[in-house]
Short mmCIF file of C-alpha atoms in Angstrom, two decimals:
data_model
loop_
_atom_site.label_atom_id
_atom_site.label_comp_id
_atom_site.label_asym_id
_atom_site.label_seq_id
_atom_site.Cartn_x
_atom_site.Cartn_y
_atom_site.Cartn_z
CA MET A 1 87.54 84.93 111.37
CA ARG A 2 87.37 81.03 111.14
CA LYS A 3 83.79 80.81 112.14
CA SER A 4 82.74 84.09 109.37
CA ASN A 5 85.10 81.33 107.09
CA MET A 6 82.67 78.21 108.46
CA ALA A 7 79.63 80.33 107.54
CA THR A 8 80.49 81.41 104.23
CA GLU A 9 81.48 77.54 103.16
CA ALA A 10 78.01 76.86 104.35
CA LEU A 11 76.25 78.97 102.56
CA ARG A 12 78.15 77.78 99.31
CA ALA A 13 76.57 74.30 100.08
CA GLU A 14 73.16 75.30 100.73
CA ASN A 15 73.50 77.33 98.43
CA PRO A 16 76.10 77.17 95.40
CA ASP A 17 74.92 79.25 92.85
CA SER A 18 73.53 82.76 94.58
CA ILE A 19 77.31 82.80 95.90
CA GLU A 20 78.41 82.64 92.96
CA ALA A 21 75.97 84.86 91.44
CA LEU A 22 76.71 87.71 93.86
CA SER A 23 80.33 87.13 93.68
CA ARG A 24 79.82 87.49 89.52
CA GLU A 25 77.62 90.74 90.25
CA ALA A 26 80.16 92.50 92.99
CA GLU A 27 82.99 92.09 90.57
CA ALA A 28 80.70 93.32 87.85
CA LEU A 29 80.20 95.93 89.78
CA LYS A 30 84.11 97.28 90.43
CA ALA A 31 84.35 96.93 86.68
CA ARG A 32 82.09 99.26 86.16
CA LEU A 33 83.01 101.93 88.59
CA THR A 34 86.45 101.45 87.35
CA GLU A 35 85.35 102.23 83.91
CA GLU A 36 83.07 104.98 85.39
CA LYS A 37 85.98 106.33 87.38
CA ALA A 38 88.31 106.28 83.99
CA LYS A 39 85.96 108.70 82.00
CA LEU A 40 86.15 110.86 84.78
CA ASN A 41 90.07 111.06 84.52
CA ASP A 42 91.78 114.61 83.34
CA VAL A 43 94.89 114.51 82.05
CA ASP A 44 98.42 113.65 84.00
CA SER A 45 100.40 116.44 86.12
CA CYS A 46 103.14 115.87 83.44
CA VAL A 47 101.13 116.54 80.20
CA ILE A 48 100.63 119.17 81.93
CA GLY A 49 103.91 119.87 83.29
CA GLN A 50 105.59 120.18 79.86
CA ARG A 51 104.14 123.63 79.55
CA LEU A 52 106.72 124.37 82.25
CA GLU A 53 110.07 125.62 81.57
CA SER A 54 112.67 123.16 83.54
CA LEU A 55 114.13 123.93 86.87
CA GLN A 56 117.77 125.31 85.89
CA ASN A 57 120.29 125.67 88.27
CA PHE A 58 119.56 123.03 90.75
CA ASN A 59 123.17 123.09 93.05
CA ILE A 60 122.35 120.92 95.87
CA LYS A 61 125.57 119.59 97.88
CA PRO A 62 126.17 117.92 101.03
CA ARG A 63 127.28 120.65 103.46
CA ARG A 64 127.41 119.33 106.93
CA THR A 65 127.70 115.19 107.97
CA LEU A 66 126.77 114.29 111.51
CA LYS A 67 128.59 111.08 112.94
CA GLY A 68 127.59 109.83 116.17
CA HIS A 69 125.49 106.02 115.63
CA GLN A 70 126.86 103.12 115.91
CA GLY A 71 124.57 101.66 114.14
CA LYS A 72 122.06 102.04 111.15
CA VAL A 73 120.18 105.38 110.88
CA LEU A 74 116.49 104.43 110.29
CA CYS A 75 115.00 107.61 111.04
CA MET A 76 114.85 111.53 111.10
CA ASP A 77 113.08 114.76 112.02
CA TRP A 78 113.32 118.43 112.19
CA SER A 79 112.66 120.43 114.99
CA SER A 80 110.18 123.35 113.94
CA ASP A 81 113.53 125.69 115.07
CA LYS A 82 114.81 124.50 111.72
CA ARG A 83 118.21 124.30 113.12
CA HIS A 84 117.96 120.84 115.34
CA ILE A 85 117.29 117.22 114.18
CA VAL A 86 116.02 114.47 116.04
CA SER A 87 117.44 110.61 114.43
CA SER A 88 117.00 107.25 116.12
CA SER A 89 119.05 104.11 114.68
CA GLN A 90 119.86 100.47 114.87
CA ASP A 91 122.44 101.28 117.87
CA GLY A 92 119.26 101.71 120.52
CA LYS A 93 120.23 104.82 120.41
CA MET A 94 118.08 108.31 119.71
CA LEU A 95 120.72 111.73 119.18
CA ILE A 96 119.33 114.94 119.21
CA TRP A 97 121.47 116.89 116.86
CA ASP A 98 122.57 120.93 116.67
CA ALA A 99 122.72 120.58 112.34
CA PHE A 100 124.20 123.78 111.89
CA THR A 101 127.22 123.06 113.93
CA THR A 102 127.25 119.33 113.90
CA ASN A 103 127.73 118.89 117.57
CA LYS A 104 125.10 116.43 119.46
CA GLU A 105 122.95 117.84 122.32
CA HIS A 106 121.47 114.36 123.95
CA ALA A 107 122.00 111.13 123.24
CA ILE A 108 118.98 109.06 124.84
CA THR A 109 119.80 105.32 124.86
CA MET A 110 116.45 102.98 124.65
CA PRO A 111 115.80 99.88 126.00
CA THR A 112 115.69 97.95 122.44
CA THR A 113 117.76 98.30 119.13
CA TRP A 114 115.85 98.97 115.97
CA VAL A 115 114.83 102.42 117.43
CA MET A 116 112.45 102.53 113.96
CA ALA A 117 110.16 105.86 114.55
CA CYS A 118 111.06 109.33 115.89
CA SER A 119 109.60 112.53 116.00
CA TYR A 120 109.69 116.32 117.25
CA GLY A 121 106.78 117.77 118.63
CA PRO A 122 105.61 120.94 117.48
CA SER A 123 107.19 122.98 120.67
CA GLY A 124 110.12 121.93 119.76
CA ASN A 125 110.91 120.45 123.56
CA VAL A 126 109.86 117.16 123.11
CA VAL A 127 110.65 113.97 121.31
CA ALA A 128 108.60 110.34 120.74
CA CYS A 129 110.05 107.39 119.46
CA GLY A 130 109.71 103.55 119.55
CA GLY A 131 110.45 100.59 117.39
CA LEU A 132 110.94 96.70 118.12
CA ASP A 133 109.42 97.67 121.78
CA ASN A 134 106.10 98.32 120.44
CA LYS A 135 105.55 101.55 122.85
CA CYS A 136 105.98 104.86 122.10
CA THR A 137 108.17 106.86 124.26
CA LEU A 138 107.96 110.29 125.41
CA TYR A 139 111.08 112.37 126.52
CA PRO A 140 110.71 115.90 127.31
CA LEU A 141 113.94 118.06 126.17
CA SER A 142 115.75 120.04 128.43
CA MET A 143 119.94 121.32 129.14
CA GLU A 144 119.40 121.38 132.72
CA GLU A 145 117.76 117.34 133.23
CA ASP A 146 118.86 113.85 131.14
CA PRO A 147 115.52 113.30 129.17
CA ALA A 148 115.35 109.70 130.15
CA THR A 149 114.93 111.03 133.85
CA LYS A 150 111.81 112.43 132.33
CA LYS A 151 110.40 109.80 130.17
CA LYS A 152 106.80 108.61 130.25
CA ALA A 153 105.30 105.67 127.55
CA ILE A 154 102.61 107.57 125.42
CA ALA A 155 101.31 104.62 122.93
CA THR A 156 101.26 100.78 123.39
CA HIS A 157 100.64 99.00 119.87
CA THR A 158 100.60 94.65 120.05
CA SER A 159 103.85 95.22 117.49
CA TYR A 160 106.94 96.78 116.58
CA LEU A 161 105.99 100.91 115.88
CA SER A 162 106.90 101.92 112.71
CA CYS A 163 106.20 105.63 112.61
CA CYS A 164 105.05 108.47 114.82
CA SER A 165 104.30 111.91 114.66
CA PHE A 166 102.86 114.69 116.31
CA THR A 167 99.58 116.38 115.54
CA SER A 168 99.25 119.94 115.34
CA SER A 169 100.41 120.00 119.59
CA ASP A 170 102.28 118.39 121.73
CA HIS A 171 99.53 117.13 123.02
CA GLN A 172 98.06 114.23 120.32
CA ILE A 173 100.58 111.66 119.24
CA LEU A 174 99.73 109.15 115.32
CA THR A 175 101.21 105.94 115.30
CA GLY A 176 101.55 103.12 112.62
CA SER A 177 102.59 99.60 113.61
CA GLY A 178 102.93 96.22 112.56
CA ASP A 179 100.01 95.09 114.18
CA SER A 180 98.29 96.46 110.78
CA THR A 181 97.37 99.77 112.73
CA CYS A 182 97.46 103.44 113.15
CA ALA A 183 96.41 105.15 116.13
CA LEU A 184 95.81 108.20 117.60
CA TRP A 185 96.66 108.77 121.57
CA ASP A 186 96.82 111.55 124.30
CA VAL A 187 99.54 112.00 125.82
CA GLU A 188 99.19 113.48 128.76
CA ASN A 189 96.88 110.38 129.55
CA ALA A 190 98.89 108.18 126.92
CA GLN A 191 94.95 106.92 126.44
CA LEU A 192 93.68 105.43 122.84
CA ILE A 193 91.63 108.38 121.47
CA GLN A 194 90.82 106.76 118.33
CA SER A 195 92.27 103.81 116.05
CA PHE A 196 92.23 102.99 112.15
CA HIS A 197 92.08 99.41 111.00
CA GLY A 198 91.97 98.81 107.73
CA HIS A 199 95.05 97.55 106.09
CA ALA A 200 96.03 94.21 105.09
CA GLY A 201 99.79 94.46 106.14
CA ASP A 202 102.06 96.46 108.29
CA VAL A 203 101.96 99.91 108.42
CA MET A 204 105.04 101.73 107.39
CA SER A 205 104.68 105.47 107.38
CA ILE A 206 101.97 108.57 108.10
CA ASP A 207 101.66 111.77 107.65
CA LEU A 208 99.23 114.52 108.76
CA SER A 209 97.54 117.18 106.62
CA PRO A 210 99.35 120.54 106.62
CA THR A 211 95.63 122.16 105.70
CA GLU A 212 94.77 124.17 108.54
CA THR A 213 91.75 122.27 109.60
CA GLY A 214 94.33 118.88 109.38
CA ASN A 215 91.32 116.63 110.21
CA ILE A 216 92.93 113.60 107.48
CA PHE A 217 96.18 111.75 107.41
CA VAL A 218 97.75 109.48 105.13
CA SER A 219 99.21 105.85 105.91
CA GLY A 220 101.13 103.52 103.67
CA GLY A 221 102.12 99.68 103.87
CA CYS A 222 102.84 96.32 103.17
CA ASP A 223 99.79 95.85 101.97
CA LYS A 224 100.67 97.60 99.04
CA VAL A 225 98.15 100.50 99.53
CA ALA A 226 97.97 104.16 100.55
CA MET A 227 94.90 105.03 102.74
CA VAL A 228 93.93 108.46 103.56
CA TRP A 229 91.64 108.58 106.92
CA ASP A 230 89.61 111.40 108.60
CA MET A 231 90.89 111.40 112.42
CA ARG A 232 87.96 112.39 114.18
CA THR A 233 85.54 109.20 112.92
CA GLY A 234 88.28 106.98 111.98
CA ASP A 235 86.87 105.81 109.55
CA CYS A 236 88.86 105.13 105.64
CA VAL A 237 87.56 108.17 103.36
CA GLN A 238 89.95 107.39 100.43
CA VAL A 239 92.00 104.38 98.92
CA PHE A 240 94.59 104.50 96.37
CA ASP A 241 96.32 101.37 94.77
CA GLY A 242 98.88 101.22 92.04
CA HIS A 243 101.99 100.29 93.88
CA GLU A 244 103.53 96.38 92.53
CA SER A 245 104.94 96.31 96.56
CA ASP A 246 105.68 97.54 99.81
CA ILE A 247 105.03 101.92 100.07
CA ASN A 248 107.42 102.42 102.55
CA SER A 249 107.52 106.16 102.55
CA VAL A 250 104.05 108.65 102.44
CA LYS A 251 104.22 112.55 102.44
CA PHE A 252 101.77 114.86 101.84
CA TYR A 253 102.16 117.68 98.87
CA PRO A 254 102.42 121.16 100.25
CA SER A 255 99.24 122.41 100.25
CA GLY A 256 97.06 119.32 101.33
CA ASP A 257 95.99 118.11 97.74
CA ALA A 258 98.05 115.42 97.21
CA PHE A 259 100.84 113.14 98.16
CA ALA A 260 103.82 111.05 97.14
CA THR A 261 104.77 107.38 97.95
CA GLY A 262 107.76 105.86 97.72
CA SER A 263 107.73 102.06 96.95
CA ASP A 264 110.26 98.71 97.20
CA ASP A 265 108.54 98.83 93.27
CA ALA A 266 111.92 101.61 92.59
CA THR A 267 109.19 103.94 92.08
CA CYS A 268 107.41 107.39 93.85
CA ARG A 269 104.12 108.42 92.49
CA LEU A 270 101.67 111.15 93.39
CA PHE A 271 98.00 110.42 93.93
CA ASP A 272 95.60 113.07 94.00
CA LEU A 273 92.88 113.65 96.39
CA ARG A 274 90.28 115.64 94.16
CA ALA A 275 90.77 113.46 91.00
CA ASP A 276 90.89 110.35 93.47
CA ARG A 277 93.27 108.56 91.40
CA GLU A 278 97.08 108.72 90.65
CA VAL A 279 98.73 111.73 88.73
CA ASN A 280 102.40 111.34 88.42
CA CYS A 281 104.96 108.26 88.43
CA TYR A 282 108.52 108.42 88.89
CA LYS A 283 110.60 105.78 87.30
CA LYS A 284 113.11 105.27 84.94
CA ASP A 285 114.65 102.21 83.68
CA SER A 286 117.85 102.53 85.02
CA ILE A 287 116.41 103.05 88.43
CA ILE A 288 115.97 99.01 90.23
CA PHE A 289 115.95 99.64 93.66
CA GLY A 290 113.31 100.36 96.24
CA CYS A 291 112.59 103.94 97.10
CA ASN A 292 112.59 103.97 101.02
CA ALA A 293 111.74 107.61 101.59
CA VAL A 294 109.93 110.74 99.94
CA ASP A 295 109.58 114.77 100.71
CA PHE A 296 108.63 117.89 99.26
CA SER A 297 110.64 120.91 98.43
CA MET A 298 108.16 123.91 100.21
CA SER A 299 106.80 124.97 96.71
CA GLY A 300 106.20 121.57 95.85
CA ARG A 301 108.07 121.63 92.55
CA VAL A 302 110.46 119.38 93.78
CA LEU A 303 110.24 115.70 94.94
CA PHE A 304 113.38 113.89 96.92
CA GLY A 305 113.37 110.30 96.81
CA GLY A 306 116.03 107.95 99.02
CA TYR A 307 116.75 104.74 97.58
CA ASN A 308 118.39 101.61 98.71
CA ASP A 309 121.15 102.41 95.33
CA TYR A 310 122.74 104.83 98.15
CA THR A 311 121.51 108.09 96.73
CA VAL A 312 118.85 110.80 96.58
CA ASN A 313 116.63 111.30 92.85
CA VAL A 314 115.77 114.70 92.63
CA TRP A 315 111.97 114.73 90.70
CA ASP A 316 110.39 117.59 88.93
CA ALA A 317 107.15 116.98 90.59
CA LEU A 318 105.24 118.30 87.94
CA LYS A 319 106.84 117.40 84.49
CA GLY A 320 107.83 113.81 86.56
CA THR A 321 111.18 113.81 84.88
CA ARG A 322 114.34 114.02 87.10
CA ILE A 323 116.29 116.72 87.45
CA THR A 324 119.81 115.59 89.31
CA ILE A 325 120.70 112.13 91.76
CA LEU A 326 122.40 114.09 95.19
CA TYR A 327 124.93 111.11 96.29
CA CYS A 328 126.01 111.56 99.74
CA HIS A 329 126.21 108.17 101.17
CA ASP A 330 127.89 104.84 101.29
CA ASN A 331 124.44 102.98 102.32
CA ARG A 332 121.23 102.49 101.61
CA VAL A 333 119.28 105.99 102.33
CA SER A 334 116.57 105.35 104.72
CA CYS A 335 115.35 108.08 106.04
CA LEU A 336 115.30 111.79 104.56
CA GLY A 337 113.19 114.93 105.05
CA VAL A 338 113.35 119.13 103.91
CA SER A 339 113.97 121.50 106.83
CA PRO A 340 110.78 124.08 107.78
CA ASP A 341 112.51 126.74 106.28
CA GLY A 342 112.91 124.83 102.80
CA THR A 343 116.77 125.55 102.94
CA SER A 344 117.94 122.08 103.92
CA LEU A 345 117.84 118.92 103.14
CA CYS A 346 118.88 115.90 105.75
CA THR A 347 119.15 112.40 104.85
CA GLY A 348 120.05 109.15 107.28
CA SER A 349 121.25 105.99 106.37
CA TRP A 350 122.22 102.63 106.34
CA ASP A 351 126.41 104.06 106.40
CA TYR A 352 125.83 105.61 109.82
CA THR A 353 125.59 108.87 109.07
CA LEU A 354 123.38 111.94 108.81
CA ARG A 355 124.23 114.19 105.70
CA VAL A 356 122.55 118.16 105.77
CA SER A 357 122.81 119.20 102.15
CA ALA A 358 121.96 122.74 100.42
CA ASP A 359 122.03 124.93 97.35
CA ILE A 360 124.49 126.77 96.82
#
């Protein structure tokens, strides 16, 4: 990096006019691209959404409380069986819950505190997690054996692990890290398949496209941008900006044509891949706290956002208006997820608990 800067300085000293002229030309091209892109813009989704009827009788309430962590809950994920939940915490524990009975089925102690990432494998038979140890570790789940006896490190970064997500099988996993990279790993051999470089800050969240091909994923980070990647090539295929602070969470729309983001700038936004731009922004003057987590209802009509002011704001994803506020925690809502069958919402908080909410 230093050599590159020195070379640029040397070139500038020799040809000051040409460097400045090239810089001006680059800025002019960027402005022209923005202008041409604006000509293609259609209306925002909230304008179209005004034609739709408002959602009626939306009455979601907390139904179950999951108590057991001795520290801030940092991450959670649903199992494909629609019943079990994995959660990780600042207390260095990863817990497996039965959301129906609220029983803890496994308690796994990690070698570090701040277990910031956890994920269920598609089979429901394995979980992966990591955090300040810079690693992603796999745990097979069995009622006969302690999962810790079969644990296996499958990925290593040069900074903390912020997020992880299995692909369409238990054999590959995507990870995001404070080292500004994402990576795709072979679980069986613990080998790196592809790395993804492009973020200029910590990667905070990743999500895989729900489409059948499933070859793209989106990442968001502390550089305020969301990037869409091709898993086969490692290339960034689209970049979306607009946020004024860190992006804490990204989540694909159920169709895979768009994704939502949640940010420290107290807004959630909807970006459309086909339009290549932001099509909705979910905000109110009264909301001044950052959003840590987002997820869609199964239909995509509702967007849930977990905020630092201890609330979950429930948005009409098409109209851009707030439907209701869910009050279920005594500290910031750090993570949330809609169950695979769409019937329940699980939220995790710095109040050490998780809550499972559902409609009447």
